[in-house]
Each structure stands twice: as C-alpha cells, then as structure tokens.
mmCIF file of C-alpha atoms and ligand atoms in Angstrom:
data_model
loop_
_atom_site.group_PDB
_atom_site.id
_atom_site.type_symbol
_atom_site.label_atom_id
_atom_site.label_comp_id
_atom_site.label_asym_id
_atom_site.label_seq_id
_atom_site.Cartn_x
_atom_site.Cartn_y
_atom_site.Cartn_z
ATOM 1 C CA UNK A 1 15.490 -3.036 16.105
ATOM 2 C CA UNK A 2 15.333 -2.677 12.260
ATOM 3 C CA UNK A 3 17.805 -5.209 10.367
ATOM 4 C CA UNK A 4 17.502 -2.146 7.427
ATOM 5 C CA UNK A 5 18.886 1.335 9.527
ATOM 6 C CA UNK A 6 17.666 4.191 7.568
ATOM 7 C CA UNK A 7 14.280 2.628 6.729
ATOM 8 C CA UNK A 8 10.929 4.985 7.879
ATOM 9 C CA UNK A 9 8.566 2.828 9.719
ATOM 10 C CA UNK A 10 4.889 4.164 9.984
ATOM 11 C CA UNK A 11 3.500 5.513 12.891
ATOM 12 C CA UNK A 12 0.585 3.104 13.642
ATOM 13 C CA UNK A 13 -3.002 4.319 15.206
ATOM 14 C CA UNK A 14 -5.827 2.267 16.586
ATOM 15 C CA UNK A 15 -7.108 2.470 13.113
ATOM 16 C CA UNK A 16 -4.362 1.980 10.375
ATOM 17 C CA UNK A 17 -3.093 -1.151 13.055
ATOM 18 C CA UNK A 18 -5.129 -3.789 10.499
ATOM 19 C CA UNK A 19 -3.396 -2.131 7.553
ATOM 20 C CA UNK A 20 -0.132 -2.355 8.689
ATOM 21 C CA UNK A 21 -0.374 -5.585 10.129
ATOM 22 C CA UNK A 22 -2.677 -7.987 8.016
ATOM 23 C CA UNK A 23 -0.230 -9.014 6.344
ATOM 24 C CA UNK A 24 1.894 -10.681 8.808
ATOM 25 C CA UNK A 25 -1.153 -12.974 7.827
ATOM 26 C CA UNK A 26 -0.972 -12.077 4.178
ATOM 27 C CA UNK A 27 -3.740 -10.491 4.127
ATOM 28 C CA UNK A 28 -4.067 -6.608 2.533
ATOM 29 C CA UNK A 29 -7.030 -4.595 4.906
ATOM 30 C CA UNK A 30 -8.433 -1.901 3.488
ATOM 31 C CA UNK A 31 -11.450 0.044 5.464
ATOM 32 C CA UNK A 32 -14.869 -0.885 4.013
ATOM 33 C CA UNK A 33 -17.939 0.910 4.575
ATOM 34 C CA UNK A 34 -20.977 -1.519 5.805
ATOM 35 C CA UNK A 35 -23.238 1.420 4.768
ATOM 36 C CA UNK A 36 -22.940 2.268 1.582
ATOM 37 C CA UNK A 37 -20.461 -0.388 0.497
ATOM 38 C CA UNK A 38 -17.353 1.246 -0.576
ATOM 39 C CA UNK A 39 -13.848 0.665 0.693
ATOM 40 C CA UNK A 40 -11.569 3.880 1.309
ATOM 41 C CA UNK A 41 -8.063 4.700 2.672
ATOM 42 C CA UNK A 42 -6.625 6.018 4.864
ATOM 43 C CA UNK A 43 -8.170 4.311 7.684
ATOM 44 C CA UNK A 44 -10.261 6.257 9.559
ATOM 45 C CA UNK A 45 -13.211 6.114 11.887
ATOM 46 C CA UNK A 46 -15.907 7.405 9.790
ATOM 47 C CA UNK A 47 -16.392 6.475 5.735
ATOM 48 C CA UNK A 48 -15.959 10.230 4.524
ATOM 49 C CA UNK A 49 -18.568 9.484 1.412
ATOM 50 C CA UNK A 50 -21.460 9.025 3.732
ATOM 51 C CA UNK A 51 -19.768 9.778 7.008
ATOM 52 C CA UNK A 52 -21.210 6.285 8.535
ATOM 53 C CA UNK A 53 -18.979 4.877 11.668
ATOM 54 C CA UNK A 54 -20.060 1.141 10.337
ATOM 55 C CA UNK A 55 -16.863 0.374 9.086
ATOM 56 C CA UNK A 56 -14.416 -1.893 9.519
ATOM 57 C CA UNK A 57 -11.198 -3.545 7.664
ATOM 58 C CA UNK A 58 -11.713 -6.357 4.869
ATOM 59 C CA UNK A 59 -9.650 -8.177 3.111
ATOM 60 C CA UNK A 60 -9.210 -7.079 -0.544
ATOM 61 C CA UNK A 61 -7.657 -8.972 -3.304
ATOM 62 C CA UNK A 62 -4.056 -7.482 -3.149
ATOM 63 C CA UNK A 63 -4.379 -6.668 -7.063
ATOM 64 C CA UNK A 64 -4.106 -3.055 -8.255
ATOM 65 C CA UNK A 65 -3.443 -1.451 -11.095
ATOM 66 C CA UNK A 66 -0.194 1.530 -11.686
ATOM 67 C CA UNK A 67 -2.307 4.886 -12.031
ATOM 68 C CA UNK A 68 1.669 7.112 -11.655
ATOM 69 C CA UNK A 69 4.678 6.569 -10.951
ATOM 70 C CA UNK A 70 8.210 7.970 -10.436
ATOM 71 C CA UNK A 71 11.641 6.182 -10.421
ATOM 72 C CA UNK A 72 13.851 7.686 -7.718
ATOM 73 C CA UNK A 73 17.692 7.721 -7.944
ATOM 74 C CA UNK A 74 19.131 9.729 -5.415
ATOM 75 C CA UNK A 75 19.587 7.286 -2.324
ATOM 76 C CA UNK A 76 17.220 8.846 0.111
ATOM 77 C CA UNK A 77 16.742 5.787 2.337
ATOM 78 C CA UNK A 78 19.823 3.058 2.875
ATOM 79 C CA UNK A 79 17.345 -0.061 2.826
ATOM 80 C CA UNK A 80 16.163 1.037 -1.214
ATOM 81 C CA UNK A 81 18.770 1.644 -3.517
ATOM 82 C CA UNK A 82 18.226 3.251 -6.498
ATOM 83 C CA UNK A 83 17.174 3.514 -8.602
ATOM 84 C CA UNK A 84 13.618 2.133 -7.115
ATOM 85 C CA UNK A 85 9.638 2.863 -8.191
ATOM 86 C CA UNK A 86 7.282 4.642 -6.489
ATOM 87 C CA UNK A 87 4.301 4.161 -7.425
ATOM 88 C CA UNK A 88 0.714 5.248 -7.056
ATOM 89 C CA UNK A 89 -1.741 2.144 -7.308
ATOM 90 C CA UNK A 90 -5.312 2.137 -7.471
ATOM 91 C CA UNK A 91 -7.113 -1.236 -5.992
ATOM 92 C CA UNK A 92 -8.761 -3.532 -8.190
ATOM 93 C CA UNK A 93 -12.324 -3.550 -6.119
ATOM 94 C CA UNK A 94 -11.815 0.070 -6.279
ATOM 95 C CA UNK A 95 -10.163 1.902 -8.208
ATOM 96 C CA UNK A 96 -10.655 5.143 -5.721
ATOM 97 C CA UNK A 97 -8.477 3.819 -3.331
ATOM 98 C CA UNK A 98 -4.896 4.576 -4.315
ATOM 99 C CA UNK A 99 -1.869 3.445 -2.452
ATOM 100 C CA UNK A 100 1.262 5.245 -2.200
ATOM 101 C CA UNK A 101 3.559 2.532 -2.612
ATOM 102 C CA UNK A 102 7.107 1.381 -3.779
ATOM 103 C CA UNK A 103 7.591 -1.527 -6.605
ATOM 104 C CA UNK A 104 9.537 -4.323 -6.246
ATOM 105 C CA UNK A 105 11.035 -7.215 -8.095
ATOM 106 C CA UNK A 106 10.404 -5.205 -11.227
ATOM 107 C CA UNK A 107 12.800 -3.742 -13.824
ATOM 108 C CA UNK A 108 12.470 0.248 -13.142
ATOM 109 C CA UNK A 109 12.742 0.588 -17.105
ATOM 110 C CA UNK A 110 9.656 -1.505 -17.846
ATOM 111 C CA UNK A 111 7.209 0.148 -15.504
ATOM 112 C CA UNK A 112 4.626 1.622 -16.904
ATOM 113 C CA UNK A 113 0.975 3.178 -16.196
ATOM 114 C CA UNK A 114 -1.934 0.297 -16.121
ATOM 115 C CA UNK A 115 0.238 -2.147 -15.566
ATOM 116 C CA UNK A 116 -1.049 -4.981 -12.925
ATOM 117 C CA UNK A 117 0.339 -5.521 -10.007
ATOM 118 C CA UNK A 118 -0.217 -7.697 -6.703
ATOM 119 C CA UNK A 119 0.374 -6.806 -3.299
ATOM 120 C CA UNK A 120 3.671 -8.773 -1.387
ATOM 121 C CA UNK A 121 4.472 -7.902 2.321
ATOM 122 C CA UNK A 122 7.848 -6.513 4.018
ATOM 123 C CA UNK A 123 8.139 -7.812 7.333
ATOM 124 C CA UNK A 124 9.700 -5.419 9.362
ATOM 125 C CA UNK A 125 9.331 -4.998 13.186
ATOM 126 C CA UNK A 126 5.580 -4.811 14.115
ATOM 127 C CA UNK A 127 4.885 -3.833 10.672
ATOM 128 C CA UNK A 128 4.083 -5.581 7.457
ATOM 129 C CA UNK A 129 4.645 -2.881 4.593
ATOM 130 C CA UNK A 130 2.858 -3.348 1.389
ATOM 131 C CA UNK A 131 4.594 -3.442 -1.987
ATOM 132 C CA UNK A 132 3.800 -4.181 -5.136
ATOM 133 C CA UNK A 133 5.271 -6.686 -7.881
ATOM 134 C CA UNK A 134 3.916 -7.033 -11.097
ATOM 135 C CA UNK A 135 1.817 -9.456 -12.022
ATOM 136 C CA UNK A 136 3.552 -12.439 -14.105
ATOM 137 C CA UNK A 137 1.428 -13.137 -17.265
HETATM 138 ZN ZN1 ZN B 201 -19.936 4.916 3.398
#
C-alpha cells in the first residue's frame, strides 16, 4: 500500500516498465531508436519517426530544460499540496522529448520557462516517479 492515499500511480506496460522503474537504480530510461538514433516518449514498440522496432531504453542524463508550466492550487491530490508546479520539460539530448512532470524542492514563484532542471526519483510502491528540481548554480 501507498504511505501517500490519494496519490495516482501509473498503470505500467511491458514497455513503459524501464521508465517507471530505472530509477529505483537512479537511472532516467527513455526509448532510443538504434535506427535512426533518436530517443522518443512514450515508450512504445516501434520509433514512430522511422517506425523501426530496434529500440530499446537508455539511460539519459536526467537534465531537461522547463518548455511550460502551470502552478496548481486547488488540492487535487492529498500527497501534493498546493500550491505545486507542473511542468512540461524537454530532455537535454533531446529536446523533442517532453515530460509531463511535477517540480519539486523549488519555490513555485521563481519558476520560470528555460530554466534547468535535473531529474530526482519518488519511490513509491513498484514505481519510481520522475520529478524535477532545479538545477543549483
Ligand atoms: Zn527511429
């Protein structure tokens, strides 16, 4: 069971398992294309640029940039009290990928677009969620 009632845990496939999970090992796996060497997201079986099955999860760097965000205050969800970021982050190898993501450790007032941020992990049951924090300077 959840220690955090009230959070939404994602339903995980065959192929999002590596993102959900890498980083119990601290690791953030995004699906990479062998073919034509481009990551993408979501996971899926086929690379839907040049619709090659060689693909497979890799490890990127965790660092991403803030392409949009929002700062929620109505208390939707117990475990995040507002008000709280969401954010839209696009991955430093590449920038197509973009995360839907929430911020953390950050001051909701000084978030801003383009700012850098770095991938940290939330435990919670067979799931490692990925969040963002910005980058200390
Ligand atoms: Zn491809």
């Amino acid at each position: 069971m959840s220690t955090q009632p009230g959070r939404m845990l994602p339903e995980v496939t065959e192929e999002s398992r590596a993102f959900w999970t890498g980083g119990f090992e601290g690791k953030l796996l995004i699906h990479h294309c062998t073919s034509c060497g481009r990551y993408f997201h979501p996971p899926v079986g086929a690379c839907f640029r040049c619709r090659s099955r060689a693909v497979e999860p890799k490890a990127v760097s965790g660092r991403a940039r803030v392409a949009a965000y929002t700062i929620n205050h109505h208390p939707w969800f117990p475990a995040f009290p507002p008000p709280y970021a969401v954010a839209i982050v696009e991955l430093e190898e590449e920038p197509d990928v973009r995360l839907t993501t929430c911020l953390v450790d950050v001051d909701v007032n000084s978030v801003e677009v383009g700012m850098t941020v770095e991938v940290v992990f939330d435990e919670q049951d067979d799931v490692a969620l990925p969040f963002f924090k910005p980058v200390s300077a």
